[in-house]
Coordinates of C-alpha atoms and ligand atoms in Angstrom, one line a residue:
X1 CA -4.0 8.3 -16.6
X2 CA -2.2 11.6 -18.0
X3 CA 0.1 13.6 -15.4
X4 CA 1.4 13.0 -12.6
X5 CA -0.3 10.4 -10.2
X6 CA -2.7 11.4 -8.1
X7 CA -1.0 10.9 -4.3
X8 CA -3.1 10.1 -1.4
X9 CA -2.7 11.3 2.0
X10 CA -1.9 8.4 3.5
X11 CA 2.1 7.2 3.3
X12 CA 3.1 3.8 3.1
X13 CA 6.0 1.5 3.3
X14 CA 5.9 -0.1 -0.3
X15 CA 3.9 2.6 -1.9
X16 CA 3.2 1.9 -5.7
X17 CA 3.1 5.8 -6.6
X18 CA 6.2 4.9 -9.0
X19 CA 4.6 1.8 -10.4
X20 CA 1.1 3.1 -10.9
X21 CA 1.1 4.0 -15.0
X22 CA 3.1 0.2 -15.9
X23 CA -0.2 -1.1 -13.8
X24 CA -2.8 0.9 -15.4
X25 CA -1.3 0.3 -18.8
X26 CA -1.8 -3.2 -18.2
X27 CA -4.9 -3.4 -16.9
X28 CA -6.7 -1.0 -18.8
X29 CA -7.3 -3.0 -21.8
X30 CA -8.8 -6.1 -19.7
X31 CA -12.1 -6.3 -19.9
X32 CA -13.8 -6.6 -16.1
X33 CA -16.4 -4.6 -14.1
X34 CA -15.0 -4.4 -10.7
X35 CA -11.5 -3.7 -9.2
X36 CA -10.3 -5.7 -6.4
X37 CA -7.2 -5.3 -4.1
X38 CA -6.6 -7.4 -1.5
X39 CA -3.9 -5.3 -0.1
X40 CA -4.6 -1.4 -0.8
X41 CA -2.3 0.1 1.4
X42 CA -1.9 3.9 0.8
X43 CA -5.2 3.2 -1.6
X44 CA -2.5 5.0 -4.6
X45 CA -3.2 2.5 -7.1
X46 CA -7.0 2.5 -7.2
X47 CA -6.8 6.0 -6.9
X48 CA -4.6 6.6 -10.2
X49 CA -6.9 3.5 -12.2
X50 CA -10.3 4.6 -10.8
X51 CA -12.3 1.9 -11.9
X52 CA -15.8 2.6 -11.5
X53 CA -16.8 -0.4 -9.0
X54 CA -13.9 -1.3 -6.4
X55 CA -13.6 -2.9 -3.3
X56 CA -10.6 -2.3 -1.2
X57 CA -9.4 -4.4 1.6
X58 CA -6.9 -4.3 3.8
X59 CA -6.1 -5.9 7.8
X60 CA -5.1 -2.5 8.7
X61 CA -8.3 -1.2 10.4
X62 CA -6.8 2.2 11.0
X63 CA -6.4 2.8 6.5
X64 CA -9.8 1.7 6.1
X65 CA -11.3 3.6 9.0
X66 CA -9.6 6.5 7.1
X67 CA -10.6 6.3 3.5
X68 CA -14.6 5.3 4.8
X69 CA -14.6 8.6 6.6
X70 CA -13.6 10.5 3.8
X71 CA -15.6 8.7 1.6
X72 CA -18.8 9.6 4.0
X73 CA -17.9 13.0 4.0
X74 CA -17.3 13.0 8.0
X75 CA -13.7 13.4 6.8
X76 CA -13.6 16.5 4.6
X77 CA -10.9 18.3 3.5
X78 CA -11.9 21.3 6.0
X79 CA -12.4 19.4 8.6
X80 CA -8.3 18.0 7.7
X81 CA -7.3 21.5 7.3
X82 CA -8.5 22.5 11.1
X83 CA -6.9 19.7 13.4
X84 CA -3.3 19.6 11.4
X85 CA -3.2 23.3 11.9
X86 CA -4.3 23.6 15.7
X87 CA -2.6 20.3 16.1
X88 CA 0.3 20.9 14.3
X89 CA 0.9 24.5 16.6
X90 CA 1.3 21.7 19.4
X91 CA 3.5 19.9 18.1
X92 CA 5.7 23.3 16.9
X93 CA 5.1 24.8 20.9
X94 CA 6.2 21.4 22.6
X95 CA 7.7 19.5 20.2
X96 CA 8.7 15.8 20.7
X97 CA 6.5 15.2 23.6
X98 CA 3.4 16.5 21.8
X99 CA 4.1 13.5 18.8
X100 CA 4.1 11.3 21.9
X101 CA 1.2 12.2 23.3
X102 CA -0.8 11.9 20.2
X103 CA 0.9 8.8 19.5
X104 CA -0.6 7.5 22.9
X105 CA -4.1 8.8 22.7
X106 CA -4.3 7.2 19.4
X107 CA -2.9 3.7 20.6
X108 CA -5.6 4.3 23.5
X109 CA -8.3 5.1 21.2
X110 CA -7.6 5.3 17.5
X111 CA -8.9 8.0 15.6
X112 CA -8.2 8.7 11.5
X113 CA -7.2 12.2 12.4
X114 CA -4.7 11.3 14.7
X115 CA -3.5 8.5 12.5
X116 CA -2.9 10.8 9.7
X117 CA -1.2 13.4 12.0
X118 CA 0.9 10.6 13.0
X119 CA 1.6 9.1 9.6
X120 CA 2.5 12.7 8.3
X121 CA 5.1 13.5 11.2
X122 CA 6.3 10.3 11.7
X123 CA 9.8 9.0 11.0
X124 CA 10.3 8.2 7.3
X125 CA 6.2 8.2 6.9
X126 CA 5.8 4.7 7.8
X127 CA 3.2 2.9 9.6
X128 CA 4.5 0.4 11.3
X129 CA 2.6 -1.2 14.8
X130 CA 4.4 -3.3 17.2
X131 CA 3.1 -7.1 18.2
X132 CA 0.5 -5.4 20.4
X133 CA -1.1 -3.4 17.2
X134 CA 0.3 -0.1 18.5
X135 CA 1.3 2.4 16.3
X136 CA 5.1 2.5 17.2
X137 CA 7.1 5.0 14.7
X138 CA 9.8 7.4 16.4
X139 CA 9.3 10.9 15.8
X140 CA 10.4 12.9 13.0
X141 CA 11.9 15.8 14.6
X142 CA 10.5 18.2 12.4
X143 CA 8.5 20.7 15.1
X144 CA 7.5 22.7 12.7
X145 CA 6.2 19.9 10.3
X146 CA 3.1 20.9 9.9
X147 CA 3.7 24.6 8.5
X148 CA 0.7 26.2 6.6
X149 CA 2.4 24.9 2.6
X150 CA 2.3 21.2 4.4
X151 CA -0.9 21.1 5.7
X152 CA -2.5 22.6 2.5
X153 CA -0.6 20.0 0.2
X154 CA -2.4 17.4 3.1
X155 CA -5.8 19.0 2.9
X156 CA -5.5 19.1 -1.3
X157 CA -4.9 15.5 -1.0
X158 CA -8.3 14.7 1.1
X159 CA -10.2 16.9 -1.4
X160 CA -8.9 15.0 -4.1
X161 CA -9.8 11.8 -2.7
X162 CA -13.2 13.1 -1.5
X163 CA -14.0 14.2 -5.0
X164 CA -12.5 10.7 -6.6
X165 CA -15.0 9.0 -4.1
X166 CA -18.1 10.9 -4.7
X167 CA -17.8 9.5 -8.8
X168 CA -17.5 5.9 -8.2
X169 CA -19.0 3.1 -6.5
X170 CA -16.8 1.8 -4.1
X171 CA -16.1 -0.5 -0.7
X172 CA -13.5 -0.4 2.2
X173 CA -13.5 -3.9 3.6
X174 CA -11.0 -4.4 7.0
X175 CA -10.1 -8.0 5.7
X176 CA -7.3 -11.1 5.2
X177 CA -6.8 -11.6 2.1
X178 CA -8.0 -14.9 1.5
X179 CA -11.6 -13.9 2.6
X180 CA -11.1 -11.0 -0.2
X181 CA -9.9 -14.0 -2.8
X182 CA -12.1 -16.3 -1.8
X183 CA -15.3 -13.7 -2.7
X184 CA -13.7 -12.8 -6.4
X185 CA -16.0 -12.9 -9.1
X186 CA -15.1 -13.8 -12.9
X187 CA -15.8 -10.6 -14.0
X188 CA -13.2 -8.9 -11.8
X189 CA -9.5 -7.4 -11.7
X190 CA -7.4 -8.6 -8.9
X191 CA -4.5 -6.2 -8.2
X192 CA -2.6 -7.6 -5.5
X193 CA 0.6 -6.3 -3.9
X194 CA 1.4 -8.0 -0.3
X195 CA 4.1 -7.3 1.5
X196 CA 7.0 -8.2 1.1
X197 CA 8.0 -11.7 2.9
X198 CA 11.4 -10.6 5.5
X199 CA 11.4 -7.0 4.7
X200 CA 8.9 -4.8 6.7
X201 CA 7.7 -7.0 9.6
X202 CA 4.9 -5.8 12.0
X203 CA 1.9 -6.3 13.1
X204 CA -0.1 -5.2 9.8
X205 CA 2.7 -6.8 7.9
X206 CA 3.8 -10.2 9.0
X207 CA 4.2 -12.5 5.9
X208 CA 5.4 -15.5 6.2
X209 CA 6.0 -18.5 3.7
X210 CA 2.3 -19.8 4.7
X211 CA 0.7 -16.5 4.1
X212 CA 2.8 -16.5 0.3
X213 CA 2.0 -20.0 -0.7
X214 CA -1.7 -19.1 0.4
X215 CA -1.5 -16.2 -1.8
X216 CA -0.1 -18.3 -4.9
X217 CA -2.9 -21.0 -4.1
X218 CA -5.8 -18.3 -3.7
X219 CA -4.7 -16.2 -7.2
X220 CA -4.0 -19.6 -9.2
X221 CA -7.4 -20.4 -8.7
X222 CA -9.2 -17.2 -8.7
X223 CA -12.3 -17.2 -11.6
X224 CA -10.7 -13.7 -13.1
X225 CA -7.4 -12.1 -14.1
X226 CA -4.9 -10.8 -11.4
X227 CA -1.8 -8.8 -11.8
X228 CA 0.5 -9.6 -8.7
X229 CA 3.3 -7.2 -7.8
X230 CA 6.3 -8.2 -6.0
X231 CA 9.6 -8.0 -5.3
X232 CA 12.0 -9.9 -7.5
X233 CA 15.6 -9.1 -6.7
X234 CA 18.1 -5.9 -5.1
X235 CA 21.9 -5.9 -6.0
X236 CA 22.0 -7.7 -2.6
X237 CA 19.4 -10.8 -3.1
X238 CA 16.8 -12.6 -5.1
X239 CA 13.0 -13.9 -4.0
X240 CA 12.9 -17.2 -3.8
X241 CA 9.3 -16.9 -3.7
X242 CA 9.5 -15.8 -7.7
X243 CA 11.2 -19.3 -8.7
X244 CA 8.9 -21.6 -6.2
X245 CA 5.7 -19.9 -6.5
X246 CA 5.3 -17.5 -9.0
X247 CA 6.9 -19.6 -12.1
X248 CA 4.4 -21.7 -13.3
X249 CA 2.7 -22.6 -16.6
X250 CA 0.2 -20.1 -17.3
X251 CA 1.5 -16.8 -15.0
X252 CA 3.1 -14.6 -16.9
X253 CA 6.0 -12.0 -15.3
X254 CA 7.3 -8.5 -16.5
X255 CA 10.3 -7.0 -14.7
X256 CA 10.6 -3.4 -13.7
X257 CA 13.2 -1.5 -11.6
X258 CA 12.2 0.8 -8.7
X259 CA 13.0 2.7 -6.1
X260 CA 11.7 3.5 -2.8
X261 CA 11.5 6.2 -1.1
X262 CA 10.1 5.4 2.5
X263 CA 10.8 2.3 4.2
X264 CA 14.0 0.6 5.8
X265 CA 17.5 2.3 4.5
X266 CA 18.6 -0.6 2.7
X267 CA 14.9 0.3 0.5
X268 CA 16.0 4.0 0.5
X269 CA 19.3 3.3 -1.1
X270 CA 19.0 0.9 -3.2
X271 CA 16.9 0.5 -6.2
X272 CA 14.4 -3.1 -6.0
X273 CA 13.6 -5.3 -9.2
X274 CA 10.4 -5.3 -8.9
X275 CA 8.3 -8.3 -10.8
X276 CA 4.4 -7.9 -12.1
X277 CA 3.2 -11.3 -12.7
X278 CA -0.3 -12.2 -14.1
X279 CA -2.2 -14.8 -15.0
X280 CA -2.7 -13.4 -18.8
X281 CA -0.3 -12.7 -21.2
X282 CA 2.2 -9.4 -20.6
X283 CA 3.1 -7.5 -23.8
X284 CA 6.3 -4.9 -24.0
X285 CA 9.9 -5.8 -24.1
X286 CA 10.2 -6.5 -20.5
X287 CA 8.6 -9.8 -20.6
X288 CA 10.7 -12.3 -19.4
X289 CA 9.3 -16.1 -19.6
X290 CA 9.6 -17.9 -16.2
X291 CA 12.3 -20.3 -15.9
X292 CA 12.2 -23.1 -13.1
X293 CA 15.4 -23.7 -12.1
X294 CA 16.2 -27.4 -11.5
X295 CA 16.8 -26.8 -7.7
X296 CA 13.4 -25.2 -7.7
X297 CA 11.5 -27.8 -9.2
X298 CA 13.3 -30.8 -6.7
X299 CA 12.5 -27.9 -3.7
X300 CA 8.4 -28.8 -4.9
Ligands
SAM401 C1 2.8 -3.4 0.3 S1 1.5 -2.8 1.2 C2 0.4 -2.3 -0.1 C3 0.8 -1.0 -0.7 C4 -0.2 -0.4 -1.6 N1 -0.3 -1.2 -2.9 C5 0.2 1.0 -1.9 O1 0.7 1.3 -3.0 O2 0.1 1.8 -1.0 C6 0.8 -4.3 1.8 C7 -0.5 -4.1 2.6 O3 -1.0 -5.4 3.0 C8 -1.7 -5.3 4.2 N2 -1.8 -6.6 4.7 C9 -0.8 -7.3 5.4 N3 -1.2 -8.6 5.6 C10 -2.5 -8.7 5.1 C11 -3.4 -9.8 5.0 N4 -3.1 -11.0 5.6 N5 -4.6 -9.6 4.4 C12 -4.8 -8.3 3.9 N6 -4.0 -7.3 3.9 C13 -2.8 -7.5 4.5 C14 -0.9 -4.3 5.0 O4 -1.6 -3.7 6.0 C15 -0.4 -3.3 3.9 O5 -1.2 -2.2 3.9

């Protein structure tokens, strides 16, 4: 990867746009024939590695409806450029009742078009549903949001995509994670980035202590390598997760710090440790070996 990263159209709480290069550094010299992500969010990592065989997964139906439309072409960048204009002159005539009004056709009847209008006006560019699975961000209160500059750094976005798509061989699955783990071959990569347990909680995002000890379980015994990113610590707390779950004989951890720029404000204003742990040896100065504390291994 040489540049700046490639960005996707889709925005995300936890994007790895910052975090994309340390990745591909390290997985570039593994040798494996297909790239799998159990959690591909925004898609930003795959995009930036672009292995040639993938298969991205994800619970969020609405993310993989998105990219498989793109990738069959039904989604162009054209086709992008004509609904955020004429849909975007709404939303500057009316203003905040238009964003509603999208924002309940799509919960009636969820299109990608209307989810990437809504991700794109949004407050803070999150996607967040409630317990129901509806799509339940405020408004931006940007009326004129979609201006022509906007919409054509959108649409350049899709046409990137659409072109990254038409070179590789590569699958959207709308699945758990443990069905994605549990289909790994040994000749795979495993990049997995959950969310983060207590930090964004919603419908897509719940993650609970079960759902993380399922994950340690399901990569500790996976036939390939995986490279795990999570959180590790802010200036406020530490994951416990990293000392119960992720410090074992035989993972491996590198620290980086982070910062994010969508997502709750304590995310927005403070910079996150963030760890990358694998299941192969890490090279580079930040490797830190992982320490058990004593309170950790009675908690076991
Ligand atoms: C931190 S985000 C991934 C961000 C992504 N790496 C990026 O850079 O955009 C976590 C993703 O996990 C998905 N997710 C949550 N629970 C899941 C589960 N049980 N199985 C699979 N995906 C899940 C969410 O929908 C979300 O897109």
């Amino acid at each position: 990867m040489s540049g700046p990263p490639l960005v996707p159209p889709l925005k995300c709480q936890g994007i790895k746009t910052k975090l994309v290069s340390a990745i591909q550094k390290i997985a570039q010299p593994r040798d494996y024939s297909r790239w799998v992500e159990p959690f591909c969010g925004s898609g930003v990592v795959a995009l930036n590695v672009q292995p040639k065989k993938a298969m991205l997964c994800d619970t969020n139906l609405h993310i993989i409806n998105l990219y498989r439309d793109i990738q069959s072409g039904k989604l162009t960048a054209a086709v992008a450029k004509d609904f955020l204009t004429s849909e975007g002159e709404k939303l500057k005539s009316q203003g905040e009742p238009y964003y509603y009004e999208v924002r309940t056709r799509f919960n009636a009847a969820p299109t990608p078009l209307d989810f990437l209008f809504l991700n794109r006006s949004c407050f803070n560019g999150v996607i967040r549903f409630n317990r129901k699975g509806q799509f339940n961000v405020p408004y931006c209160h940007k009326p004129e949001r979609f201006a022509q500059a906007y919409v054509t750094k959108i649409t350049n976005q899709v046409r990137q995509i659409a072109q990254v798509l038409r070179t590789v061989d590569w699958t959207f699955e709308v699945q758990d994670f443990r069905q994605t783990l549990a289909s790994a071959q040994p000749d795979d990569f495993v990049y997995a980035d959950p969310p983060y347990a207590g930090r964004h909680v919603d419908y897509f995002n719940s993650w609970s202590d079960e759902d993380e000890t399922a994950l340690a379980s399901g990569l500790g015994s996976l036939p390939c390598d995986f490279l795990l990113s999570t959180w590790h610590s802010n200036e406020f707390r530490s994951n416990t997760a990293i000392e119960l779950l992720w410090s074992r004989p035989g993972f491996y951890m590198q620290k980086r710090e982070h910062f994010y720029h969508v997502g709750s404000s304590e995310d927005l204003r403070h910079p996150m440790i963030e760890a990358l742990i694998s299941n192969f040896a890490l090279e580079g100065e930040e490797v830190v070996a992982p320490v058990r504390s004593q309170q950790a291994l009675l908690a076991l």
